[in-house]
Coordinates of C-alpha atoms in Angstrom, one line a residue:
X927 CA -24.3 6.6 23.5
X928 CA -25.0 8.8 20.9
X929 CA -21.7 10.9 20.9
X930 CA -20.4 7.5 20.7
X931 CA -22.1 6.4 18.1
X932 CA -21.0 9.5 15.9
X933 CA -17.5 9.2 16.7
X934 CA -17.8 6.0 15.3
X935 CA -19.2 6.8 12.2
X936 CA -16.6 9.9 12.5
X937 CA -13.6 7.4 12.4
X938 CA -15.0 5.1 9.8
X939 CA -15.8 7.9 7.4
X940 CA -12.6 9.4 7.8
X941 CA -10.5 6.0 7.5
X942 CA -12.1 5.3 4.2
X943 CA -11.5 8.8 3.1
X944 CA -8.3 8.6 4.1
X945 CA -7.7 5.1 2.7
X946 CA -8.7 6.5 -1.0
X947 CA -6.5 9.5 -1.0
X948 CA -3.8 7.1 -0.3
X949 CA -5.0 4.9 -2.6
X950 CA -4.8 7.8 -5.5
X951 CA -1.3 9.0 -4.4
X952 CA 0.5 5.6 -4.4
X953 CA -0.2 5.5 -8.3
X954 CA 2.2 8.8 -9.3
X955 CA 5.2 7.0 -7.8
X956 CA 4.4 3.5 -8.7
X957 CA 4.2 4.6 -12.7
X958 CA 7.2 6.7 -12.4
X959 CA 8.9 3.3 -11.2
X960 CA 7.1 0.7 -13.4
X961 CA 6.9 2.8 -16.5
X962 CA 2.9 2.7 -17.9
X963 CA 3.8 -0.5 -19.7
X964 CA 4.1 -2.3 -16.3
X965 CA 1.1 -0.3 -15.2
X966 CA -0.6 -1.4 -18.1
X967 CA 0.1 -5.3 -16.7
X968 CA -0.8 -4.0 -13.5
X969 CA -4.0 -3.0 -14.6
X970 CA -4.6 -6.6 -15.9
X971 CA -4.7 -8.2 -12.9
X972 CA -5.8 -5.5 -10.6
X973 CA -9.6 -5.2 -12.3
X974 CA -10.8 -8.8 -12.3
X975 CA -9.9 -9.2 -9.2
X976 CA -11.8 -6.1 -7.9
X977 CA -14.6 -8.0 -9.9
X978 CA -13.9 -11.5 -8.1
X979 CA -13.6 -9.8 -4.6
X980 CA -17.1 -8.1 -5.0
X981 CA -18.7 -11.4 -6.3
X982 CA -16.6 -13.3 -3.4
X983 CA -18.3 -11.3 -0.5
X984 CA -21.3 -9.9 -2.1
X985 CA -22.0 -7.3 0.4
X986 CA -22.2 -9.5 3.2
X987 CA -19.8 -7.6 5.4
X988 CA -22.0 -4.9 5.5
X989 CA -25.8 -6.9 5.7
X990 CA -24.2 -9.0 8.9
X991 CA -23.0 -5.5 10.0
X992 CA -27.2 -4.2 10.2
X993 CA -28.2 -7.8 11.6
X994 CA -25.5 -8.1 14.1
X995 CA -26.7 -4.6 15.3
X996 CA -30.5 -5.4 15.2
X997 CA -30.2 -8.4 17.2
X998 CA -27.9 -6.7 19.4
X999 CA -30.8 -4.2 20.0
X1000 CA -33.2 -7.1 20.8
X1001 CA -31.0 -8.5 23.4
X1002 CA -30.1 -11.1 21.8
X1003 CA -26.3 -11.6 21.8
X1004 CA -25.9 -15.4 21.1
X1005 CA -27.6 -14.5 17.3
X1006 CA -24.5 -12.0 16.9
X1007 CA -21.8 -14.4 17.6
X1008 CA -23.9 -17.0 15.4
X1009 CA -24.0 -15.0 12.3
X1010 CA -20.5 -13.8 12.6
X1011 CA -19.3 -18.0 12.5
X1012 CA -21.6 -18.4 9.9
X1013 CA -20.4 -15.6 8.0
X1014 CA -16.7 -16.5 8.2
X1015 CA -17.4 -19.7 7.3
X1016 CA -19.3 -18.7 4.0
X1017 CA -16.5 -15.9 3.7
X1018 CA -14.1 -18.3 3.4
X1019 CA -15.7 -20.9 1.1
X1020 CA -16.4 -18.0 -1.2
X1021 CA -12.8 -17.0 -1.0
X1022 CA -11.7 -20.4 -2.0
X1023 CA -14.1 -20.4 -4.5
X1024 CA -13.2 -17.0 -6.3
X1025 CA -9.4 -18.1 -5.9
X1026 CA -9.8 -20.9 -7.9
X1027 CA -11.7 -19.0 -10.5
X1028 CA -9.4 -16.3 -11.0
X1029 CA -6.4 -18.3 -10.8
X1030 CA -7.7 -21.3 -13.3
X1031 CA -9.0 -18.8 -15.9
X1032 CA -6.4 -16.6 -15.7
X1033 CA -5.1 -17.9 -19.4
X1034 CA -8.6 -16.7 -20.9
X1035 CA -8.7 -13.5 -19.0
X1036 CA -5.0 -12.7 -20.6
X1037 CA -6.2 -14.4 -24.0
X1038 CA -8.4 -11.3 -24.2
X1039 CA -6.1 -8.4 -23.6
X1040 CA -2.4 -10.2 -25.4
X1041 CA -2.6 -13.2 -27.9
X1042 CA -0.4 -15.7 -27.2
X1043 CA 2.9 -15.3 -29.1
X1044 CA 3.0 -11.2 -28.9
X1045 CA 5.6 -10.5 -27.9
X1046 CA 5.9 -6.8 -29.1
X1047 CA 4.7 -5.8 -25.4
X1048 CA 3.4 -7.6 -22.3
X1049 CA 3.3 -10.9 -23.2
X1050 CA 0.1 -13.6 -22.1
X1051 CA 2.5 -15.5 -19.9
X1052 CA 3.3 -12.2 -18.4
X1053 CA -0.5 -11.4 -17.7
X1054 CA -1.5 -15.2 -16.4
X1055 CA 1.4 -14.5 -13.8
X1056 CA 0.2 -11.6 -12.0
X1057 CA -3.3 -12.7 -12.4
X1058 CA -2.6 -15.8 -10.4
X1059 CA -0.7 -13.6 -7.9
X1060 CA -3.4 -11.1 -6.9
X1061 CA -5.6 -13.9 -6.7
X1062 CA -4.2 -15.4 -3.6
X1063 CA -5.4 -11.9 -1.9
X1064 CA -9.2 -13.7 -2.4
X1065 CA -8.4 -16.3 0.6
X1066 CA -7.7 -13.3 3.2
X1067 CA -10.0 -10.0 2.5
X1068 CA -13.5 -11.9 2.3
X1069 CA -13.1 -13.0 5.8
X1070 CA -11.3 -10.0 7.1
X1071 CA -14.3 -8.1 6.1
X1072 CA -16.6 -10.1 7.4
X1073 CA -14.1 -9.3 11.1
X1074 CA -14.7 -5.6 10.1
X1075 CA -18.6 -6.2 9.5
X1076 CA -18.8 -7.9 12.8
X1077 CA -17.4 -4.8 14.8
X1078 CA -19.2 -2.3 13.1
X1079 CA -22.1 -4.2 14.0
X1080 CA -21.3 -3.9 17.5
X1081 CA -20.6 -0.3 17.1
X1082 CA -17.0 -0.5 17.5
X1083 CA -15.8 1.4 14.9
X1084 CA -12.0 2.3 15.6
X1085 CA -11.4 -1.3 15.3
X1086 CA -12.4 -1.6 11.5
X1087 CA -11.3 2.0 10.9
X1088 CA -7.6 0.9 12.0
X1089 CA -7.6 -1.6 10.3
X1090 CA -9.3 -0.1 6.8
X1091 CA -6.2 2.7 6.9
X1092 CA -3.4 -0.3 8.0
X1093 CA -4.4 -2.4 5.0
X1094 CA -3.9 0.5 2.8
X1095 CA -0.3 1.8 4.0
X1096 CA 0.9 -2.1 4.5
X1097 CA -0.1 -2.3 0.9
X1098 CA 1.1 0.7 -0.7
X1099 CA 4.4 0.2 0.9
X1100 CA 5.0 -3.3 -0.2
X1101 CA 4.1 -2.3 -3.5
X1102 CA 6.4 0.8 -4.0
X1103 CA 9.1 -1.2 -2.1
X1104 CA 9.0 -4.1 -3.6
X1105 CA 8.6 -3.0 -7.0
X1106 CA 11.6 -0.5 -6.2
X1107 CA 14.2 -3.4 -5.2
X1108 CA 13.0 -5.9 -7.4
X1109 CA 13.9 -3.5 -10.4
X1110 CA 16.8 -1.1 -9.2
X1111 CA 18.2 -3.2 -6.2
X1112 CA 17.7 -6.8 -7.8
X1113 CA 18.3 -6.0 -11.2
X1114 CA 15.2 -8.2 -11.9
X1115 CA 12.5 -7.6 -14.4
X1116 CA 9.0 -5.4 -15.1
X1117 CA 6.9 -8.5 -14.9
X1118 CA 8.8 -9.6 -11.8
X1119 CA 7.8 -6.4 -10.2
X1120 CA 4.6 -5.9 -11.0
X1121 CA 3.9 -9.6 -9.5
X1122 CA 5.2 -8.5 -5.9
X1123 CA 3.1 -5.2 -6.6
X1124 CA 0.1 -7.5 -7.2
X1125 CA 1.0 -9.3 -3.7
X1126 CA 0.5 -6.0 -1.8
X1127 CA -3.2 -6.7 -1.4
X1128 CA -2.6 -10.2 -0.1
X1129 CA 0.1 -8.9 2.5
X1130 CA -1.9 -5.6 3.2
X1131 CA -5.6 -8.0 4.1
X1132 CA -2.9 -10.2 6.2
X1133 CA -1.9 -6.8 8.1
X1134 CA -5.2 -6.2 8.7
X1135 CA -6.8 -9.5 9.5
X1136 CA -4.0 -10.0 12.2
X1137 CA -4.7 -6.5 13.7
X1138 CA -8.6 -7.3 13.8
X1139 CA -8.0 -10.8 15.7
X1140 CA -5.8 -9.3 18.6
X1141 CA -8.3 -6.3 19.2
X1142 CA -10.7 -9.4 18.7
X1143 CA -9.3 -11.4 21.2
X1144 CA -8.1 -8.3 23.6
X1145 CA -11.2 -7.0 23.4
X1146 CA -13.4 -10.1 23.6
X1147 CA -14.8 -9.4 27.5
X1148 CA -16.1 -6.1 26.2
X1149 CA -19.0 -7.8 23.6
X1150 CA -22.2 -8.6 24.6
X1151 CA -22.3 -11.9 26.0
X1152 CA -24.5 -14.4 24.8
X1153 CA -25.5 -15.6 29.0
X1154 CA -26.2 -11.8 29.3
X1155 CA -29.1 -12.2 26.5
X1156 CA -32.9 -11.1 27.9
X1157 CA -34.2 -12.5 24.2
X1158 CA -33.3 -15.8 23.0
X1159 CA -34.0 -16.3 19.2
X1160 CA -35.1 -19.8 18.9
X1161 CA -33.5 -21.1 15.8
X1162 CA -31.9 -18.5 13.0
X1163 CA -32.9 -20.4 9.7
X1164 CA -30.0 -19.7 7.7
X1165 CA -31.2 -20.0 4.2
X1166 CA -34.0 -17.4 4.6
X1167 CA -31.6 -15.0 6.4
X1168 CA -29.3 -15.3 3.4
X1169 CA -31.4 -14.5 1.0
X1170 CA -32.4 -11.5 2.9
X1171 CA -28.8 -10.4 3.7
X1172 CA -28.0 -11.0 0.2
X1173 CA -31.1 -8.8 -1.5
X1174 CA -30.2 -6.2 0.5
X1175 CA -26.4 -5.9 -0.3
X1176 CA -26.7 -7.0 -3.6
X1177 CA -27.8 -3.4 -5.2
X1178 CA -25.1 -1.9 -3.1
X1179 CA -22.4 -4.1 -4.6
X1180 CA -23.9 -3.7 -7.9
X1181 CA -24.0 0.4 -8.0
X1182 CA -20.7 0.7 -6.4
X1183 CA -19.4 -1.4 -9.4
X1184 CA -19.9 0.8 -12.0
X1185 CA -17.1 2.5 -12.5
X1186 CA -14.7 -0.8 -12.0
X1187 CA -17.1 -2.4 -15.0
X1188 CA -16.7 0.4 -16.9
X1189 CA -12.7 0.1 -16.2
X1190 CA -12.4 -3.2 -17.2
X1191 CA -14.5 -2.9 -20.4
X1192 CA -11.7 -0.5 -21.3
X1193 CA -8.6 -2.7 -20.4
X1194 CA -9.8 -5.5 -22.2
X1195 CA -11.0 -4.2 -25.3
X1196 CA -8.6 -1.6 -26.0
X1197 CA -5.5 -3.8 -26.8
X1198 CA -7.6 -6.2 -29.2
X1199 CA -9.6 -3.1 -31.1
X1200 CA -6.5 -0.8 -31.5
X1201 CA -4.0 -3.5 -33.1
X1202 CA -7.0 -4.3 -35.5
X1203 CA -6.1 -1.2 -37.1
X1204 CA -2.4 -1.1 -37.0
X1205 CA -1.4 -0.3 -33.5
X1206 CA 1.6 -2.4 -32.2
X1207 CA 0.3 -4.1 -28.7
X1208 CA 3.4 -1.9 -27.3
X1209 CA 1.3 1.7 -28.3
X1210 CA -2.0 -0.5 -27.4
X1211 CA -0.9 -0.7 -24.2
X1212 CA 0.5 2.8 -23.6
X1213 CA -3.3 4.2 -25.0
X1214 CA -4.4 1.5 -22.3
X1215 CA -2.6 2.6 -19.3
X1216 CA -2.6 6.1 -20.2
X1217 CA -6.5 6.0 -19.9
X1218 CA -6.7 4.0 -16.6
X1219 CA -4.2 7.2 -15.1
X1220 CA -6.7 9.7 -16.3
X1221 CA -9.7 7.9 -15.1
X1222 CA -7.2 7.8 -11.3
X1223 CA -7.2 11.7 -11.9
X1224 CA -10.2 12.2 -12.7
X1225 CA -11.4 10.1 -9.6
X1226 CA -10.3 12.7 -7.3
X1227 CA -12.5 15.6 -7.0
X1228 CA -15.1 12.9 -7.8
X1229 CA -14.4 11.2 -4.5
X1230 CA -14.6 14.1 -3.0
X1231 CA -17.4 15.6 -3.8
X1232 CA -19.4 12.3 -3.9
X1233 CA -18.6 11.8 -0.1
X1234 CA -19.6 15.2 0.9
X1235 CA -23.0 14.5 -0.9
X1236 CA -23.5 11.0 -0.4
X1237 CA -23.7 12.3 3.7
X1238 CA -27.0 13.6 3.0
X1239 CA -28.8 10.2 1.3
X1240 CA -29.3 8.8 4.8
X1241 CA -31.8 12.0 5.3
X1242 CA -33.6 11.5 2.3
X1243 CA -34.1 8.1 3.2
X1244 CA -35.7 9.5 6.8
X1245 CA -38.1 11.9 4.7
X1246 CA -39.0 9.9 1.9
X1247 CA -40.2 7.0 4.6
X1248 CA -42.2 10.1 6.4
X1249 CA -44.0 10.4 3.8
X1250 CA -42.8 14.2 3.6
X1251 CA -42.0 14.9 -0.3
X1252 CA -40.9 18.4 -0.3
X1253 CA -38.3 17.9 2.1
X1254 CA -37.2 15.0 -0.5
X1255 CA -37.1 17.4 -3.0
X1256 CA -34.9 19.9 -0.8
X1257 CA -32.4 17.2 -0.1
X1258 CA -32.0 16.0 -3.5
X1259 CA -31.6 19.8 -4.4
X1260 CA -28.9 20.4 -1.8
X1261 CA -27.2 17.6 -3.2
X1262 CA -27.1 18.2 -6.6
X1263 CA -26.1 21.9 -5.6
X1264 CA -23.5 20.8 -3.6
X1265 CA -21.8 18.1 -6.0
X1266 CA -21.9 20.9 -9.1
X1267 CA -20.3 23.9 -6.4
X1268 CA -17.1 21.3 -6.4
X1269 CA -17.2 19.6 -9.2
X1270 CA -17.5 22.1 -12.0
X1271 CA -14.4 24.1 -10.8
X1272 CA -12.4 21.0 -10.2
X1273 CA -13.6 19.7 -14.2
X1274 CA -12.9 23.2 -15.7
X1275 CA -9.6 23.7 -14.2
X1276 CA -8.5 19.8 -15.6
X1277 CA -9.3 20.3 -18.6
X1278 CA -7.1 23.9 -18.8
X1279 CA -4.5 22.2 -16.8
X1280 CA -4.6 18.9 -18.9
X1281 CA -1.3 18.7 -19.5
X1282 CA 0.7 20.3 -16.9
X1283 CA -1.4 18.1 -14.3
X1284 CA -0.7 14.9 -16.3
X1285 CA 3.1 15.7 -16.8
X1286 CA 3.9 17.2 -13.2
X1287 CA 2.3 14.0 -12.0
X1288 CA 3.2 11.1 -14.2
X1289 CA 6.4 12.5 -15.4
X1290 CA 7.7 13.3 -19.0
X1291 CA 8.6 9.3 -20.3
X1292 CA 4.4 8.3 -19.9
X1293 CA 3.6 10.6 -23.3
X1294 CA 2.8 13.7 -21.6
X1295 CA 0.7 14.7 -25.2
X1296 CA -1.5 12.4 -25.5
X1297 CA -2.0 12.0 -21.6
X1298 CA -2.8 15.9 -21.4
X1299 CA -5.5 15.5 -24.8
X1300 CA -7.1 12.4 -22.8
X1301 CA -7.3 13.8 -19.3
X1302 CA -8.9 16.8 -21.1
X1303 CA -11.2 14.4 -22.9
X1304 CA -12.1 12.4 -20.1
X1305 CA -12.0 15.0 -17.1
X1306 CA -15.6 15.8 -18.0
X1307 CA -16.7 12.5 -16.8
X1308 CA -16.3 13.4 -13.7
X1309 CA -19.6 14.8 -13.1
X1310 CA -21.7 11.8 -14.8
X1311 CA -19.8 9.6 -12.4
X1312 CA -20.9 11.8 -9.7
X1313 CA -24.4 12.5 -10.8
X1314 CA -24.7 8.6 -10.8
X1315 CA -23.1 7.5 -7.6
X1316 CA -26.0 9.9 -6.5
X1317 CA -28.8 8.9 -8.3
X1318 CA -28.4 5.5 -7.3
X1319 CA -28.3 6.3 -3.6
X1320 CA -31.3 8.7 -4.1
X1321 CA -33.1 5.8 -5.7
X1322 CA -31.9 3.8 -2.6
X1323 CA -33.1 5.9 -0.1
X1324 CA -36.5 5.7 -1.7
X1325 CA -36.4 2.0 -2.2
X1326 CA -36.1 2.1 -6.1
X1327 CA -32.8 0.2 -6.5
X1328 CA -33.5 -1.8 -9.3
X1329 CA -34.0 1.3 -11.3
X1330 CA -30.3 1.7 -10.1
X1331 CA -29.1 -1.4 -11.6
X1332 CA -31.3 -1.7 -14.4
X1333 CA -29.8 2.1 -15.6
X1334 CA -26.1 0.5 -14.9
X1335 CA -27.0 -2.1 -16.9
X1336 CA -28.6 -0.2 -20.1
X1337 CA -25.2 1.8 -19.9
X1338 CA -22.8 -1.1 -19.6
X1339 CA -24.3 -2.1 -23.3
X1340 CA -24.2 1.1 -24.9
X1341 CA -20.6 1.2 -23.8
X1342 CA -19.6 -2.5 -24.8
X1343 CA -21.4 -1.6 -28.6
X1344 CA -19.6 1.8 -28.9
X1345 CA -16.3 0.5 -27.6
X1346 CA -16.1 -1.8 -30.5
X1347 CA -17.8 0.3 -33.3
X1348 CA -15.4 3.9 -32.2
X1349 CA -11.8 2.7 -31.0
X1350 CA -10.8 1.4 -34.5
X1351 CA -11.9 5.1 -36.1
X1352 CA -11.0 7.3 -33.2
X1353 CA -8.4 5.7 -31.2
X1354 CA -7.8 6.9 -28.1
X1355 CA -10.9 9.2 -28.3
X1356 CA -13.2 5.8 -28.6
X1357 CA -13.5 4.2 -25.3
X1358 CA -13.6 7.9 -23.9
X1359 CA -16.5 8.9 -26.0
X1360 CA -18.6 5.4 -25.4
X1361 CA -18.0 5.9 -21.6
X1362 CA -19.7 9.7 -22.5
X1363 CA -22.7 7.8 -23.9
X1364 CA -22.8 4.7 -21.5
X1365 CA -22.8 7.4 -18.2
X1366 CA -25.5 9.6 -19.9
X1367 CA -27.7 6.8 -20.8
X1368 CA -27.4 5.6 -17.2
X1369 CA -27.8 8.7 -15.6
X1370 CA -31.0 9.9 -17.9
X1371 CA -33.0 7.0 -16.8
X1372 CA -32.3 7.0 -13.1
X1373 CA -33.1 10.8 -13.2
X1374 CA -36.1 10.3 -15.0
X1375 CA -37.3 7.6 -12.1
X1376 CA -36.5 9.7 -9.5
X1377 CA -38.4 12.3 -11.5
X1378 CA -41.1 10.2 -11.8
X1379 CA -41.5 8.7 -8.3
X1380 CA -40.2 12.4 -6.2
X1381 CA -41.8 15.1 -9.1
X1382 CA -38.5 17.8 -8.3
X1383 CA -39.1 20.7 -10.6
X1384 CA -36.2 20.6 -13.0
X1385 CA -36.1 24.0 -12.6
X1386 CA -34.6 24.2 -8.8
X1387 CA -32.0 22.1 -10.1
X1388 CA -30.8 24.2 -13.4
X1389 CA -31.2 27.7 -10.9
X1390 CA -28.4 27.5 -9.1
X1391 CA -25.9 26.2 -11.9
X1392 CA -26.3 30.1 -13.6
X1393 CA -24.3 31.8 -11.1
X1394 CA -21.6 28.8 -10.5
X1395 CA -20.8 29.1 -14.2
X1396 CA -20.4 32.2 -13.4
X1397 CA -18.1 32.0 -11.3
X1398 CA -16.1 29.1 -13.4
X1399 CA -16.2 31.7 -16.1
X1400 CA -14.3 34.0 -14.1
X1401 CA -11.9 31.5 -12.1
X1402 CA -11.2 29.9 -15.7
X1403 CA -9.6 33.3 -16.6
X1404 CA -7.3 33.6 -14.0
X1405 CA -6.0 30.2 -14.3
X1406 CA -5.5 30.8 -18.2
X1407 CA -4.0 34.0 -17.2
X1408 CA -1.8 32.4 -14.1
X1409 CA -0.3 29.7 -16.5
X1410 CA 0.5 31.9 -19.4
X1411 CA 2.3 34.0 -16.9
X1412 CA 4.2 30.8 -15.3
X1413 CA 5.0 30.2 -18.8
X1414 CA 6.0 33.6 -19.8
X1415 CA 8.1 33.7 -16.6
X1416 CA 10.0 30.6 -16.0
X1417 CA 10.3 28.8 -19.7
X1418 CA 13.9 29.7 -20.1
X1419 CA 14.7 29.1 -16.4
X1420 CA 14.1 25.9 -15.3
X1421 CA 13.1 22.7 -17.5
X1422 CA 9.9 21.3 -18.4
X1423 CA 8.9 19.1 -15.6
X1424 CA 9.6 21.9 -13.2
X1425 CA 7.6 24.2 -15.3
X1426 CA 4.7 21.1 -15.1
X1427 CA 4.7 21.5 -11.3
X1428 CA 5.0 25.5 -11.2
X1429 CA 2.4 26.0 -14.0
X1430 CA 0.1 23.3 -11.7
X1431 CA 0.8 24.6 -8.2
X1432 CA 0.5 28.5 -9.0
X1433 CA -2.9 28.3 -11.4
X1434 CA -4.5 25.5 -9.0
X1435 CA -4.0 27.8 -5.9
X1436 CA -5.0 31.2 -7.5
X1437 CA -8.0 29.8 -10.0
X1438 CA -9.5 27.8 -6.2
X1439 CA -9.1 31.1 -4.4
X1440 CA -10.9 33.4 -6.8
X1441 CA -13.4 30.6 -7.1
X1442 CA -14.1 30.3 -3.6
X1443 CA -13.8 34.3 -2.5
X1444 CA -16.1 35.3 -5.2
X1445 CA -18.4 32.7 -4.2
X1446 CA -18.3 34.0 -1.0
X1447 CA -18.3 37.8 -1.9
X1448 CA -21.8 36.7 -3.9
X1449 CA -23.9 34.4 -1.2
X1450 CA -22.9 31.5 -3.3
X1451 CA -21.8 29.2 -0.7
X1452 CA -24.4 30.2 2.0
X1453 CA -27.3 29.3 -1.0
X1454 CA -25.6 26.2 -1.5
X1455 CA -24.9 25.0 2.4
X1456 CA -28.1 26.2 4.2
X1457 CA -30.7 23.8 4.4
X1458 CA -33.9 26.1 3.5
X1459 CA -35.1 27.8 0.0

């Protein structure tokens, strides 16, 4: 059962891992089809529905997964298939709902990134269209989740695994097809083929939701049965159990919304703050999507690195309700370690590699200079996104998660008041810089909580960060050295978005292997993998 039970987990963990990756790669050809202006557009419908689909299922999924499983445990089988009617039922009322929000406001929402009338770029009739498209998505993912919740909760995890990384490749494809034929094959236009993009996440949830129901239904013999219960609940009162479900997902929602908030401050304020001072809403837009990109890049070691240390909150959580502090403090440690042995490398290397990264991926017609001097701006922001995502699971574990939200919160205003006081004085640098400030604010007070509440010596955590800079000192000069020799070599010889990709490929590879043998020549890695000291 237990083997079981980890493969399980295995599966799930390595569908949503894989589902992200995918997730990242799909953007590279997408832009280099849809040009960052349709991007841009994209992007506009893309983030309030992310919004709308959180507020839609507020964690639910995941709360019915824990109670399906608890009553499961009690032997009582008939509460399962109860709360997962219930839950589809709610599912889809709240899908309704959020439909009809998105798609009846979706004039104000493009009111705030395009006045009506512009016409010098995306126009608003352009932006209510593919807002009203993604939203048809809401009627089929809150309920399909709910499915997955329900499965997890009866440990069957293949089932929602499957599905997690079928949704993703149904969707990807009928974006990067459909965007493809509408523009090249169909002759039709950007807006057109951004609006089937948008319709990927609707036909990608139907893919999924259809595979769910036939492992449902094939598998349906193979659930508990409700005559096989030994413990009969007498009545579930709903409202009670709602609010219960609902306080406990809530802070998860919440945290994991962070960086989406933080993306949609950006996309609709930049437009409106940068034609204040002079920008035409066709450059607005460019500074726009050319921001969202390098957040995408950015993203990537931070997904990494935050899975591989996320995997360790569920331990803290064990200790901290032992009552054994010092082992707390060792977790959080081996954490922290462990997210600055990947992350500073990965952030150092960015920022050398600004522009040959941005170009060899997004191609020379998305402004390859100012892409490179924002990645390198923002590729920093990497480890405050990481050092939060953290936090807030430390503070989690140890039942603090309003200190989670209330730090997300604090930061969301700093970065609303700096967005509008720095774009129209630094441009492209603005939103960058507020997002600097809103992160550190957030991730100073939940660090001082866990301070407060755990007492880790501030020490144990600076210790280990002398010899991985170290390190980074010394892999930084071999990929400064590696692309200047790239350059030196192959300048004349091939042109410059093969010299992007060369430059990338041959100062990535060398820079990660003298970062990870010298780590390993010096007891680096075995100080920052072993669990004692």
């Amino acid at each position: 059962m237990k083997n079981q039970f980890l493969r399980g987990t295995f599966y799930l963990t390595g569908a949503t891992f894989v589902s992200k990756i995918l997730g990242f790669i799909y953007i590279m050809p997408f832009v280099l089809i849809v040009g960052d202006s349709g991007y841009a557009l994209y992007k506009y419908a893309y983030g309030p529905y992310t919004l709308m689909l959180s507020v839609a299922t507020l964690g639910l999924p995941m709360a019915v997964s824990k109670y399906v499983a608890k009553y499961n445990s009690l032997g009582d089988y008939q509460a399962g298939k109860d709360l997962l009617k219930k839950g589809l039922l709610i599912m889809m009322v709240m899908g309704l709902l959020s439909f009809l929000v998105l798609f009846l406001f979706a004039p104000s929402l493009a009111s705030i990134v395009i006045n009506e009338g512009d016409v010098s770029g995306n126009t608003h009739e352009d932006v209510v269209f593919v807002i009203r498209l993604v939203s048809v998505a809401l009627f089929i993912i809150p309920p399909m989740s709910m499915l997955r919740g329900f499965f997890q909760g009866n440990q069957q995890m293949g089932p929602s695994a499957l599905s997690t990384v079928l949704e993703q490749i149904v969707r990807i494809v009928f974006i990067l097809v459909g965007s493809f034929t509408v523009l090249y094959l169909l002759n039709g236009t950007i807006t057109q083929a951004v609006g089937i993009s948008t319709m990927g996440a609707f036909v990608g949830g139907l893919a999924s939701l259809a595979l769910l129901l036939w492992i449902f239904i094939r598998r349906r013999d193979l659930f508990p049965q409700a005559k096989d219960s030994y413990l009969t609940h007498p009545k579930i009162e709903w409202v009670p159990m709602l609010k219960e479900l609902i306080s406990y997902a809530i802070p998860f929602v919440l945290v994991g919304l962070a960086i989406p908030v933080y993306q949609n401050i950006d996309t609709f304020t930049i437009n409106s703050l940068l034609t204040s001072v002079d920008y035409s809403l066709q450059e607005a837009e460019q500074v726009n999507a050319i921001i969202g990109l390098a957040q995408i890049l950015v993203l990537v070691p931070v997904s990494l690195a935050t899975a591989f240390s996320i995997s360790l909150i569920p331990n803290i959580t064990a200790s901290f309700n032992k009552g054994d502090l010092q082992d707390v403090i060792q977790k959080i440690k081996q954490t922290f370690n462990l997210l600055m042995f990947v992350l500073l490398p990965a952030v150092v290397g960015m920022v050398l590699l600004s522009e040959p990264i941005y170009t060899s991926i997004f191609g020379l017609n998305n402004n390859p200079e100012l892409g490179g001097r924002v990645l390198a701006w923002y590729a920093p922001m990497g480890i405050l996104f990481s050092l939060f995502s953290v936090a807030a699971a430390v503070l989690q574990g140890i039942n603090m998660q309003k200190h989670a939200i209330l730090g997300l919160g604090l930061g969301i205003l700093v970065k609303l008041i700096l967005n509008a006081l720095l774009i129209p004085s630094l441009y492209e640098l603005g939103p960058i810089i507020a997002t600097y400030a809103g992160y550190f604010v957030s991730v100073s007070y939940l660090f001082f909580v866990i301070y407060k509440n755990v007492h880790i010596p501030v020490s144990k955590l600076i210790k280990p960060l002398i010899p991985m800079a170290i390190m980074v000192v010394v892999m930084s000069i071999v990929v400064v050295l590696s692309k200047a020799l790239i350059q030196l070599i192959f300048t004349d010889l091939v042109g410059d978005y093969a010299l992007s990709f060369l430059v990338t490929g041959f100062s990535v590879v060398a820079g990660a292997l003298v970062y990870l043998i010298a780590s390993g020549k010096t007891g680096l890695i075995r100080l920052i993998v072993r669990r004692n000291g």
